[in-house]
Structures are given as structure tokens and as C-alpha cells.
Amino acid sequence: MFIAKVIGNVWATRKHAGLKNATLLIVKAVDVSVPGKLTGEATLAVDGNQGAGVGDTVLIVDEGGSARKILKNSKAPVRTVVAGIVDKVYIKR
């Protein structure tokens, strides 16, 4: 699980039946030790019915079984899903 920023959308006119009506997003991990800094590779994630969009900070689950449970679809070909929209991150220093 990690915190990420939504940096883009993906439109697919043809996709697996398990992804029907799914919103595909491009996310990039947030370095929580440096505010505003993104880190690592961009990743494709399915919005788990959270309504996330470009610019949102989101909570990502990056494990297939958990991702399918969030989508309530045991056959969806998914590994990475948006599990929540983050309002605020607080780190005690």
C-alpha cells in the first residue's frame, strides 16, 4: 500500500470484461518525507469506485487479491487499485 498522486487518465475503447466501466488512472508514488515530491515509475491503477481524478492524492493497494476484493470482482485482471482519496498526511517529526 502506498500514497500516490494521480497524474493522468487512460482511455481504452476495448478492454477485458472485468474492467467494464472501470476508470483507469496513471499514478505516481508520493515521497511523504519531501512534500510535493513524486518518486518512482508511473503506474496504471484502476479507480476502486472512489471517484479519483487527476490531481488527487490517493491511497493505492498494489496486490491483486486485495485489489479484486475492493472492486468486488474476483475475475478482474487487476493488481493496482485506488482504495481511497487522501485528504491530509501528517508525519510527526
CSV table of N, CA and C in Angstrom, one decimal, residues 6 8 10 15-16 18-27 43-53 58-62 66-68 70-73 76-84:
chain,number,residue,atom,x,y,z
A,6,VAL,N,-2.5,11.2,-8.6
A,6,VAL,CA,-3.0,10.9,-9.9
A,6,VAL,C,-2.5,11.9,-10.9
A,8,GLY,N,-2.6,11.3,-14.5
A,8,GLY,CA,-3.2,11.2,-15.8
A,8,GLY,C,-4.3,10.2,-15.9
A,10,VAL,N,-6.3,7.2,-18.6
A,10,VAL,CA,-6.1,6.2,-19.7
A,10,VAL,C,-7.5,5.9,-20.2
A,15,LYS,N,-11.5,-3.3,-23.7
A,15,LYS,CA,-10.8,-3.8,-22.5
A,15,LYS,C,-11.5,-5.1,-22.0
A,16,HIS,N,-10.8,-5.8,-21.2
A,16,HIS,CA,-11.3,-7.0,-20.6
A,16,HIS,C,-12.7,-6.8,-19.9
A,18,GLY,N,-13.8,-7.8,-17.3
A,18,GLY,CA,-13.7,-7.5,-15.8
A,18,GLY,C,-13.4,-6.0,-15.5
A,19,LEU,N,-13.0,-5.3,-16.6
A,19,LEU,CA,-12.7,-3.9,-16.4
A,19,LEU,C,-13.8,-3.0,-17.0
A,20,LYS,N,-15.0,-3.6,-17.3
A,20,LYS,CA,-16.1,-2.8,-17.9
A,20,LYS,C,-16.5,-1.7,-16.9
A,21,ASN,N,-16.6,-0.5,-17.4
A,21,ASN,CA,-17.0,0.7,-16.7
A,21,ASN,C,-15.9,1.1,-15.7
A,22,ALA,N,-14.7,0.5,-15.7
A,22,ALA,CA,-13.7,0.9,-14.8
A,22,ALA,C,-12.9,2.2,-15.3
A,23,THR,N,-12.6,3.0,-14.4
A,23,THR,CA,-11.8,4.2,-14.7
A,23,THR,C,-10.3,3.9,-14.5
A,24,LEU,N,-9.5,4.1,-15.5
A,24,LEU,CA,-8.1,3.8,-15.5
A,24,LEU,C,-7.3,5.1,-15.3
A,25,LEU,N,-6.4,5.1,-14.3
A,25,LEU,CA,-5.7,6.2,-13.9
A,25,LEU,C,-4.2,6.0,-13.9
A,26,ILE,N,-3.4,7.0,-14.2
A,26,ILE,CA,-1.9,6.9,-14.1
A,26,ILE,C,-1.6,7.6,-12.8
A,27,VAL,N,-0.9,6.8,-11.9
A,27,VAL,CA,-0.5,7.4,-10.6
A,27,VAL,C,1.0,7.3,-10.4
A,43,THR,N,2.5,4.4,-12.6
A,43,THR,CA,1.8,3.1,-12.6
A,43,THR,C,0.3,3.2,-13.0
A,44,LEU,N,-0.2,2.2,-13.7
A,44,LEU,CA,-1.6,2.2,-14.1
A,44,LEU,C,-2.4,1.7,-12.9
A,45,ALA,N,-3.4,2.4,-12.5
A,45,ALA,CA,-4.3,1.9,-11.4
A,45,ALA,C,-5.7,2.0,-11.8
A,46,VAL,N,-6.5,1.1,-11.3
A,46,VAL,CA,-8.0,1.2,-11.5
A,46,VAL,C,-8.6,1.9,-10.3
A,47,ASP,N,-9.5,2.8,-10.6
A,47,ASP,CA,-10.2,3.5,-9.6
A,47,ASP,C,-11.2,2.6,-8.9
A,48,GLY,N,-11.1,2.3,-7.7
A,48,GLY,CA,-12.0,1.4,-7.0
A,48,GLY,C,-13.2,2.1,-6.5
A,49,ASN,N,-13.9,2.7,-7.4
A,49,ASN,CA,-15.2,3.4,-7.2
A,49,ASN,C,-15.1,4.5,-6.2
A,50,GLN,N,-13.9,5.2,-6.2
A,50,GLN,CA,-13.6,6.3,-5.2
A,50,GLN,C,-13.9,7.6,-5.9
A,51,GLY,N,-13.9,7.7,-7.2
A,51,GLY,CA,-14.2,8.9,-7.9
A,51,GLY,C,-12.9,9.8,-8.0
A,52,ALA,N,-11.7,9.2,-8.0
A,52,ALA,CA,-10.5,9.9,-8.0
A,52,ALA,C,-10.2,10.4,-9.4
A,53,GLY,N,-9.5,11.5,-9.5
A,53,GLY,CA,-9.2,12.1,-10.8
A,53,GLY,C,-7.8,12.8,-10.7
A,58,VAL,N,-4.0,9.9,-3.5
A,58,VAL,CA,-4.8,8.7,-3.3
A,58,VAL,C,-4.0,7.6,-2.6
A,59,LEU,N,-4.8,6.7,-2.0
A,59,LEU,CA,-4.2,5.5,-1.3
A,59,LEU,C,-4.3,4.3,-2.3
A,60,ILE,N,-3.1,3.7,-2.6
A,60,ILE,CA,-3.0,2.7,-3.6
A,60,ILE,C,-2.8,1.3,-2.9
A,61,VAL,N,-3.6,0.3,-3.3
A,61,VAL,CA,-3.3,-1.1,-2.9
A,61,VAL,C,-2.7,-1.7,-4.2
A,62,ASP,N,-1.5,-2.3,-4.0
A,62,ASP,CA,-0.8,-2.9,-5.1
A,62,ASP,C,-0.6,-4.4,-4.9
A,66,SER,N,-6.3,-8.4,-3.0
A,66,SER,CA,-7.0,-7.2,-2.3
A,66,SER,C,-7.6,-6.3,-3.3
A,67,ALA,N,-6.9,-6.1,-4.4
A,67,ALA,CA,-7.5,-5.2,-5.4
A,67,ALA,C,-8.8,-5.7,-6.0
A,68,ARG,N,-8.9,-7.0,-6.2
A,68,ARG,CA,-10.1,-7.6,-6.7
A,68,ARG,C,-11.2,-7.5,-5.7
A,70,ILE,N,-11.6,-5.1,-3.4
A,70,ILE,CA,-12.1,-3.7,-3.4
A,70,ILE,C,-13.0,-3.5,-4.6
A,71,LEU,N,-12.7,-4.1,-5.8
A,71,LEU,CA,-13.6,-3.9,-6.9
A,71,LEU,C,-14.8,-4.8,-6.9
A,72,LYS,N,-14.8,-5.8,-5.9
A,72,LYS,CA,-15.9,-6.8,-5.8
A,72,LYS,C,-16.0,-7.6,-7.1
A,73,ASN,N,-14.9,-7.9,-7.7
A,73,ASN,CA,-14.9,-8.7,-8.9
A,73,ASN,C,-13.7,-9.7,-8.8
A,76,ALA,N,-11.5,-9.9,-12.2
A,76,ALA,CA,-10.9,-8.7,-12.8
A,76,ALA,C,-9.4,-8.9,-12.9
A,77,PRO,N,-8.8,-8.6,-14.1
A,77,PRO,CA,-7.3,-8.7,-14.2
A,77,PRO,C,-6.6,-7.5,-13.7
A,78,VAL,N,-6.6,-7.3,-12.3
A,78,VAL,CA,-6.2,-6.1,-11.7
A,78,VAL,C,-5.1,-6.4,-10.6
A,79,ARG,N,-4.2,-5.6,-10.5
A,79,ARG,CA,-3.2,-5.7,-9.4
A,79,ARG,C,-3.2,-4.4,-8.6
A,80,THR,N,-3.4,-3.2,-9.2
A,80,THR,CA,-3.2,-1.9,-8.5
A,80,THR,C,-4.6,-1.2,-8.6
A,81,VAL,N,-5.0,-0.8,-7.4
A,81,VAL,CA,-6.3,-0.1,-7.4
A,81,VAL,C,-6.3,1.1,-6.4
A,82,VAL,N,-7.1,2.1,-6.7
A,82,VAL,CA,-7.2,3.2,-5.8
A,82,VAL,C,-8.2,2.8,-4.7
A,83,ALA,N,-7.8,2.8,-3.5
A,83,ALA,CA,-8.6,2.4,-2.4
A,83,ALA,C,-9.2,3.5,-1.6
A,84,GLY,N,-8.7,4.7,-1.8
A,84,GLY,CA,-9.2,5.9,-1.1
A,84,GLY,C,-8.6,7.2,-1.6
